[in-house]
mmCIF file of C-alpha atoms in Angstrom:
data_model
loop_
_atom_site.group_PDB
_atom_site.id
_atom_site.type_symbol
_atom_site.label_atom_id
_atom_site.label_comp_id
_atom_site.label_asym_id
_atom_site.label_seq_id
_atom_site.Cartn_x
_atom_site.Cartn_y
_atom_site.Cartn_z
ATOM 1 C CA UNK A 1 -1.628 -3.470 -19.064
ATOM 2 C CA UNK A 2 -2.499 -1.917 -15.721
ATOM 3 C CA UNK A 3 -2.183 1.868 -15.763
ATOM 4 C CA UNK A 4 -1.451 3.701 -12.511
ATOM 5 C CA UNK A 5 -2.024 7.462 -12.650
ATOM 6 C CA UNK A 6 -1.057 10.043 -10.052
ATOM 7 C CA UNK A 7 1.025 13.096 -9.241
ATOM 8 C CA UNK A 8 4.509 14.088 -8.261
ATOM 9 C CA UNK A 9 3.988 14.400 -4.502
ATOM 10 C CA UNK A 10 0.793 14.644 -2.495
ATOM 11 C CA UNK A 11 1.603 17.482 -0.057
ATOM 12 C CA UNK A 12 0.526 20.244 -2.399
ATOM 13 C CA UNK A 13 -0.676 23.184 -0.331
ATOM 14 C CA UNK A 14 -2.038 25.030 -3.359
ATOM 15 C CA UNK A 15 -4.656 22.265 -3.648
ATOM 16 C CA UNK A 16 -6.430 23.854 -0.677
ATOM 17 C CA UNK A 17 -7.947 26.463 -3.010
ATOM 18 C CA UNK A 18 -11.718 26.603 -3.289
ATOM 19 C CA UNK A 19 -13.018 23.626 -5.251
ATOM 20 C CA UNK A 20 -9.800 21.577 -5.174
ATOM 21 C CA UNK A 21 -9.403 18.328 -3.276
ATOM 22 C CA UNK A 22 -7.716 19.671 -0.131
ATOM 23 C CA UNK A 23 -10.168 22.481 0.550
ATOM 24 C CA UNK A 24 -11.044 22.241 4.267
ATOM 25 C CA UNK A 25 -8.760 19.223 4.764
ATOM 26 C CA UNK A 26 -6.159 19.014 7.556
ATOM 27 C CA UNK A 27 -2.594 18.455 6.381
ATOM 28 C CA UNK A 28 -2.457 15.157 8.283
ATOM 29 C CA UNK A 29 -5.345 13.970 6.121
ATOM 30 C CA UNK A 30 -3.839 14.922 2.760
ATOM 31 C CA UNK A 31 -2.685 11.414 1.858
ATOM 32 C CA UNK A 32 -5.954 9.756 2.869
ATOM 33 C CA UNK A 33 -7.779 12.313 0.730
ATOM 34 C CA UNK A 34 -5.340 11.863 -2.150
ATOM 35 C CA UNK A 35 -5.961 8.100 -2.068
ATOM 36 C CA UNK A 36 -9.637 8.700 -2.813
ATOM 37 C CA UNK A 37 -8.759 10.176 -6.203
ATOM 38 C CA UNK A 38 -5.514 8.577 -7.439
ATOM 39 C CA UNK A 39 -3.924 5.126 -7.461
ATOM 40 C CA UNK A 40 -0.267 6.214 -7.739
ATOM 41 C CA UNK A 41 2.009 8.839 -6.220
ATOM 42 C CA UNK A 42 5.622 9.783 -6.727
ATOM 43 C CA UNK A 43 7.284 10.371 -3.377
ATOM 44 C CA UNK A 44 9.468 13.455 -3.783
ATOM 45 C CA UNK A 45 10.397 14.061 -0.138
ATOM 46 C CA UNK A 46 12.855 11.149 -0.226
ATOM 47 C CA UNK A 47 15.038 13.202 -2.596
ATOM 48 C CA UNK A 48 15.807 15.575 0.296
ATOM 49 C CA UNK A 49 15.740 13.153 3.253
ATOM 50 C CA UNK A 50 15.118 9.417 3.201
ATOM 51 C CA UNK A 51 12.091 8.720 5.442
ATOM 52 C CA UNK A 52 12.420 6.093 8.134
ATOM 53 C CA UNK A 53 10.448 2.891 8.580
ATOM 54 C CA UNK A 54 7.773 4.559 10.706
ATOM 55 C CA UNK A 55 7.174 7.244 8.109
ATOM 56 C CA UNK A 56 6.672 4.632 5.399
ATOM 57 C CA UNK A 57 4.416 2.645 7.733
ATOM 58 C CA UNK A 58 2.284 5.746 8.115
ATOM 59 C CA UNK A 59 2.081 6.212 4.354
ATOM 60 C CA UNK A 60 0.951 2.641 3.824
ATOM 61 C CA UNK A 61 -1.663 2.973 6.552
ATOM 62 C CA UNK A 62 -3.048 6.371 5.535
ATOM 63 C CA UNK A 63 -3.318 5.407 1.875
ATOM 64 C CA UNK A 64 -5.316 2.313 2.795
ATOM 65 C CA UNK A 65 -3.578 0.103 0.234
ATOM 66 C CA UNK A 66 -5.136 2.109 -2.596
ATOM 67 C CA UNK A 67 -2.009 3.882 -3.871
ATOM 68 C CA UNK A 68 1.184 2.604 -5.493
ATOM 69 C CA UNK A 69 4.233 4.561 -4.335
ATOM 70 C CA UNK A 70 7.198 5.290 -6.566
ATOM 71 C CA UNK A 71 10.110 6.446 -4.426
ATOM 72 C CA UNK A 72 12.599 9.035 -5.681
ATOM 73 C CA UNK A 73 16.207 8.321 -4.823
ATOM 74 C CA UNK A 74 17.929 10.743 -2.477
ATOM 75 C CA UNK A 75 20.043 13.364 -4.212
ATOM 76 C CA UNK A 76 23.237 11.702 -2.995
ATOM 77 C CA UNK A 77 22.598 9.014 -5.647
ATOM 78 C CA UNK A 78 21.792 11.281 -8.590
ATOM 79 C CA UNK A 79 23.183 14.769 -8.033
ATOM 80 C CA UNK A 80 26.111 14.318 -5.635
ATOM 81 C CA UNK A 81 26.774 10.789 -6.917
ATOM 82 C CA UNK A 82 28.736 9.820 -3.825
ATOM 83 C CA UNK A 83 26.480 7.403 -1.906
ATOM 84 C CA UNK A 84 27.880 5.416 0.987
ATOM 85 C CA UNK A 85 26.950 1.862 1.921
ATOM 86 C CA UNK A 86 24.780 3.353 4.661
ATOM 87 C CA UNK A 87 22.915 5.428 2.070
ATOM 88 C CA UNK A 88 22.211 2.323 0.006
ATOM 89 C CA UNK A 89 21.084 0.392 3.080
ATOM 90 C CA UNK A 90 18.665 3.100 4.158
ATOM 91 C CA UNK A 91 17.312 3.693 0.655
ATOM 92 C CA UNK A 92 16.696 0.001 0.124
ATOM 93 C CA UNK A 93 15.414 -0.936 3.573
ATOM 94 C CA UNK A 94 13.265 2.001 4.694
ATOM 95 C CA UNK A 95 10.397 1.437 2.190
ATOM 96 C CA UNK A 96 9.931 -2.135 3.417
ATOM 97 C CA UNK A 97 6.472 -1.303 4.886
ATOM 98 C CA UNK A 98 5.321 -0.385 1.373
ATOM 99 C CA UNK A 99 6.531 -3.745 0.045
ATOM 100 C CA UNK A 100 4.798 -5.588 2.862
ATOM 101 C CA UNK A 101 1.576 -3.757 2.049
ATOM 102 C CA UNK A 102 1.933 -4.579 -1.663
ATOM 103 C CA UNK A 103 2.030 -0.915 -2.725
ATOM 104 C CA UNK A 104 5.700 -0.408 -3.629
ATOM 105 C CA UNK A 105 6.317 0.781 -7.168
ATOM 106 C CA UNK A 106 9.667 1.478 -8.827
ATOM 107 C CA UNK A 107 12.423 3.613 -7.418
ATOM 108 C CA UNK A 108 13.011 6.745 -9.455
ATOM 109 C CA UNK A 109 16.497 8.054 -10.219
ATOM 110 C CA UNK A 110 16.073 11.592 -11.552
ATOM 111 C CA UNK A 111 19.401 12.720 -12.962
ATOM 112 C CA UNK A 112 20.014 16.416 -13.665
ATOM 113 C CA UNK A 113 20.601 17.964 -17.083
ATOM 114 C CA UNK A 114 24.299 18.215 -16.208
ATOM 115 C CA UNK A 115 24.549 14.393 -16.128
ATOM 116 C CA UNK A 116 25.844 13.942 -19.679
ATOM 117 C CA UNK A 117 26.512 10.668 -21.456
ATOM 118 C CA UNK A 118 30.191 10.283 -20.656
ATOM 119 C CA UNK A 119 32.213 7.120 -19.945
ATOM 120 C CA UNK A 120 32.371 8.053 -16.253
ATOM 121 C CA UNK A 121 28.632 8.579 -15.983
ATOM 122 C CA UNK A 122 27.886 5.409 -17.939
ATOM 123 C CA UNK A 123 30.027 3.440 -15.475
ATOM 124 C CA UNK A 124 28.269 5.087 -12.550
ATOM 125 C CA UNK A 125 24.860 4.159 -13.958
ATOM 126 C CA UNK A 126 26.015 0.559 -14.334
ATOM 127 C CA UNK A 127 27.170 0.500 -10.707
ATOM 128 C CA UNK A 128 23.857 1.935 -9.564
ATOM 129 C CA UNK A 129 21.999 -0.756 -11.500
ATOM 130 C CA UNK A 130 24.074 -3.427 -9.760
ATOM 131 C CA UNK A 131 23.325 -2.051 -6.285
ATOM 132 C CA UNK A 132 19.578 -1.896 -7.010
ATOM 133 C CA UNK A 133 19.465 -5.326 -8.645
ATOM 134 C CA UNK A 134 16.281 -7.115 -7.653
ATOM 135 C CA UNK A 135 14.368 -3.844 -7.383
ATOM 136 C CA UNK A 136 12.599 -1.898 -10.114
ATOM 137 C CA UNK A 137 14.606 1.240 -10.887
ATOM 138 C CA UNK A 138 13.275 3.869 -13.289
ATOM 139 C CA UNK A 139 15.853 6.323 -14.637
ATOM 140 C CA UNK A 140 15.116 9.788 -15.956
ATOM 141 C CA UNK A 141 17.785 11.325 -18.180
ATOM 142 C CA UNK A 142 17.335 15.020 -18.864
ATOM 143 C CA UNK A 143 20.166 15.504 -21.336
ATOM 144 C CA UNK A 144 19.387 14.598 -24.946
ATOM 145 C CA UNK A 145 22.701 12.765 -25.286
ATOM 146 C CA UNK A 146 21.121 9.741 -23.570
ATOM 147 C CA UNK A 147 18.084 9.716 -25.871
ATOM 148 C CA UNK A 148 19.369 6.926 -28.125
ATOM 149 C CA UNK A 149 18.167 3.401 -28.965
ATOM 150 C CA UNK A 150 21.479 1.865 -27.871
ATOM 151 C CA UNK A 151 21.125 3.476 -24.436
ATOM 152 C CA UNK A 152 17.665 2.014 -23.995
ATOM 153 C CA UNK A 153 18.912 -1.379 -25.195
ATOM 154 C CA UNK A 154 21.623 -1.268 -22.549
ATOM 155 C CA UNK A 155 19.114 -0.271 -19.889
ATOM 156 C CA UNK A 156 16.848 -3.148 -20.904
ATOM 157 C CA UNK A 157 19.762 -5.581 -20.535
ATOM 158 C CA UNK A 158 20.390 -4.270 -17.010
ATOM 159 C CA UNK A 159 16.719 -4.354 -16.012
ATOM 160 C CA UNK A 160 16.385 -0.562 -15.854
ATOM 161 C CA UNK A 161 13.202 1.307 -16.739
ATOM 162 C CA UNK A 162 13.619 4.201 -19.160
ATOM 163 C CA UNK A 163 11.564 7.150 -17.909
ATOM 164 C CA UNK A 164 9.653 8.612 -20.841
ATOM 165 C CA UNK A 165 9.362 12.363 -20.208
ATOM 166 C CA UNK A 166 7.140 15.086 -21.579
ATOM 167 C CA UNK A 167 9.291 18.226 -21.464
ATOM 168 C CA UNK A 168 8.796 21.655 -23.016
ATOM 169 C CA UNK A 169 10.336 22.043 -26.500
ATOM 170 C CA UNK A 170 13.195 23.972 -24.911
ATOM 171 C CA UNK A 171 16.147 22.321 -26.653
ATOM 172 C CA UNK A 172 18.703 19.847 -25.328
ATOM 173 C CA UNK A 173 16.035 17.557 -23.818
ATOM 174 C CA UNK A 174 14.841 14.062 -24.808
ATOM 175 C CA UNK A 175 11.954 13.792 -27.241
ATOM 176 C CA UNK A 176 8.429 13.216 -25.840
ATOM 177 C CA UNK A 177 8.030 9.576 -26.829
ATOM 178 C CA UNK A 178 6.931 6.524 -24.862
ATOM 179 C CA UNK A 179 9.792 4.023 -24.867
ATOM 180 C CA UNK A 180 9.672 0.521 -23.397
ATOM 181 C CA UNK A 181 12.685 -1.246 -21.857
ATOM 182 C CA UNK A 182 10.853 -3.943 -19.904
ATOM 183 C CA UNK A 183 7.474 -5.034 -18.569
ATOM 184 C CA UNK A 184 7.023 -1.799 -16.608
ATOM 185 C CA UNK A 185 6.780 1.663 -18.173
ATOM 186 C CA UNK A 186 7.167 5.048 -16.539
ATOM 187 C CA UNK A 187 5.897 8.340 -17.962
ATOM 188 C CA UNK A 188 6.531 11.742 -16.327
ATOM 189 C CA UNK A 189 4.525 14.703 -17.595
ATOM 190 C CA UNK A 190 6.350 17.919 -16.725
ATOM 191 C CA UNK A 191 4.220 20.336 -18.739
ATOM 192 C CA UNK A 192 5.326 22.432 -21.705
ATOM 193 C CA UNK A 193 6.074 25.806 -20.161
ATOM 194 C CA UNK A 194 8.963 26.745 -22.417
ATOM 195 C CA UNK A 195 9.301 30.225 -20.961
ATOM 196 C CA UNK A 196 10.027 29.088 -17.408
ATOM 197 C CA UNK A 197 11.789 25.738 -17.890
ATOM 198 C CA UNK A 198 15.292 27.203 -17.877
ATOM 199 C CA UNK A 199 14.520 30.565 -16.308
ATOM 200 C CA UNK A 200 12.117 29.493 -13.563
ATOM 201 C CA UNK A 201 13.259 30.010 -9.981
ATOM 202 C CA UNK A 202 11.424 26.963 -8.633
ATOM 203 C CA UNK A 203 9.925 23.647 -9.671
ATOM 204 C CA UNK A 204 6.489 25.208 -9.233
ATOM 205 C CA UNK A 205 7.314 27.814 -11.885
ATOM 206 C CA UNK A 206 8.748 25.261 -14.295
ATOM 207 C CA UNK A 207 5.673 23.066 -13.967
ATOM 208 C CA UNK A 208 3.133 25.878 -14.281
ATOM 209 C CA UNK A 209 1.350 24.442 -17.302
ATOM 210 C CA UNK A 210 -2.058 22.917 -18.024
ATOM 211 C CA UNK A 211 -2.223 20.450 -20.891
ATOM 212 C CA UNK A 212 -4.958 20.750 -23.488
ATOM 213 C CA UNK A 213 -7.383 17.936 -24.247
ATOM 214 C CA UNK A 214 -5.627 17.447 -27.577
ATOM 215 C CA UNK A 215 -2.280 16.990 -25.816
ATOM 216 C CA UNK A 216 -3.799 14.429 -23.457
ATOM 217 C CA UNK A 217 -5.314 12.591 -26.414
ATOM 218 C CA UNK A 218 -1.896 12.579 -28.074
ATOM 219 C CA UNK A 219 -0.405 10.786 -25.077
ATOM 220 C CA UNK A 220 -3.356 8.400 -24.860
ATOM 221 C CA UNK A 221 -2.655 7.335 -28.445
ATOM 222 C CA UNK A 222 1.019 6.691 -27.649
ATOM 223 C CA UNK A 223 0.062 4.674 -24.557
ATOM 224 C CA UNK A 224 -2.446 2.603 -26.532
ATOM 225 C CA UNK A 225 0.250 1.679 -29.068
ATOM 226 C CA UNK A 226 2.487 0.373 -26.257
ATOM 227 C CA UNK A 227 -0.257 -1.476 -24.365
ATOM 228 C CA UNK A 228 0.722 -4.946 -25.648
ATOM 229 C CA UNK A 229 4.349 -4.470 -24.587
ATOM 230 C CA UNK A 230 3.750 -3.562 -20.936
ATOM 231 C CA UNK A 231 2.212 -5.210 -17.894
ATOM 232 C CA UNK A 232 2.210 -1.966 -15.899
ATOM 233 C CA UNK A 233 2.532 1.713 -16.738
ATOM 234 C CA UNK A 234 3.016 4.519 -14.226
ATOM 235 C CA UNK A 235 1.868 7.953 -15.400
ATOM 236 C CA UNK A 236 2.952 10.731 -13.052
ATOM 237 C CA UNK A 237 1.897 14.337 -13.543
ATOM 238 C CA UNK A 238 4.475 16.832 -12.312
ATOM 239 C CA UNK A 239 2.358 19.894 -13.213
ATOM 240 C CA UNK A 240 0.762 20.059 -9.787
ATOM 241 C CA UNK A 241 1.117 23.872 -9.614
ATOM 242 C CA UNK A 242 -2.279 25.588 -9.284
ATOM 243 C CA UNK A 243 -3.989 22.213 -9.504
ATOM 244 C CA UNK A 244 -3.233 21.783 -13.224
ATOM 245 C CA UNK A 245 -2.797 18.024 -12.794
ATOM 246 C CA UNK A 246 -6.235 17.776 -11.179
ATOM 247 C CA UNK A 247 -7.744 19.032 -14.433
ATOM 248 C CA UNK A 248 -5.556 16.949 -16.731
ATOM 249 C CA UNK A 249 -5.852 13.536 -15.086
ATOM 250 C CA UNK A 250 -9.599 13.114 -15.760
ATOM 251 C CA UNK A 251 -8.918 14.177 -19.362
ATOM 252 C CA UNK A 252 -6.238 11.502 -19.748
ATOM 253 C CA UNK A 253 -8.452 8.847 -18.177
ATOM 254 C CA UNK A 254 -11.237 9.717 -20.594
ATOM 255 C CA UNK A 255 -8.869 9.689 -23.569
ATOM 256 C CA UNK A 256 -7.355 6.339 -22.576
ATOM 257 C CA UNK A 257 -10.736 4.714 -22.257
ATOM 258 C CA UNK A 258 -11.694 6.130 -25.664
ATOM 259 C CA UNK A 259 -8.570 4.521 -27.168
ATOM 260 C CA UNK A 260 -9.361 1.124 -25.679
ATOM 261 C CA UNK A 261 -7.050 1.325 -22.677
ATOM 262 C CA UNK A 262 -9.201 0.713 -19.587
ATOM 263 C CA UNK A 263 -8.181 2.725 -16.542
ATOM 264 C CA UNK A 264 -9.540 2.562 -13.031
ATOM 265 C CA UNK A 265 -11.002 5.704 -11.527
ATOM 266 C CA UNK A 266 -10.876 5.576 -7.715
ATOM 267 C CA UNK A 267 -14.186 6.059 -5.951
ATOM 268 C CA UNK A 268 -13.842 9.168 -3.756
ATOM 269 C CA UNK A 269 -16.466 7.812 -1.346
ATOM 270 C CA UNK A 270 -18.942 9.941 0.553
ATOM 271 C CA UNK A 271 -16.666 12.264 2.515
ATOM 272 C CA UNK A 272 -16.513 16.045 2.179
ATOM 273 C CA UNK A 273 -13.973 15.680 -0.641
ATOM 274 C CA UNK A 274 -16.324 13.663 -2.868
ATOM 275 C CA UNK A 275 -16.565 14.957 -6.398
ATOM 276 C CA UNK A 276 -13.927 17.664 -6.064
ATOM 277 C CA UNK A 277 -11.565 16.237 -8.660
ATOM 278 C CA UNK A 278 -12.259 18.351 -11.731
#
């Protein structure tokens, strides 16, 4: 099993704080700097506006072939749920430079909590699977009604990747377990800030949480148990607020290696950012 570890987004301005990886780095150089420390990234900007071919070309070039990109579907697919043929064409065709560079990971469909398991929504998910046939599509369900073995069996039959989430114990959310529906796994670590998950005014507030070493070891154990069932696993940390993920990723790498799951740690090189990942 090859484990790819990274963060939700790379344009995190709060990583410019003293001692973090973007200190003294120009914004245009964020991705190149990010690629020195991580081998995966979840592209969040595509949720708001689908980048064009040139933008994806730039990402492939700046990352130097060192980073796998998972691409979040635009909100028209998951929140509005009224995509046009043009939306599908753009979503499927624009990341072509990533495919050509060999760094394209799964698409990510992040459905909201309000997307309950109803007949209408089940049909919509089936239609989405048909339109993305031939492409890896990871699906995150935030309502606990989807957290059932029969749902995952159906997703496996349709070639969909179940996104295993780590949410706060806030009620109504799927359990923090690593489930496998195919050769590729996808784990999103949102943090466990119970107080701000429902009340937070922004994603930054909801993800304001730093995992403990024990919590990282807990996930390393779960990953080790699934190692024989997967060829690839994407682990994406969403708790980028205040650089929490920068502290937690080395802890997870250490824990995985201790549990017999070898992970690759990118060499930051000899630039000014060397050694800044905590």
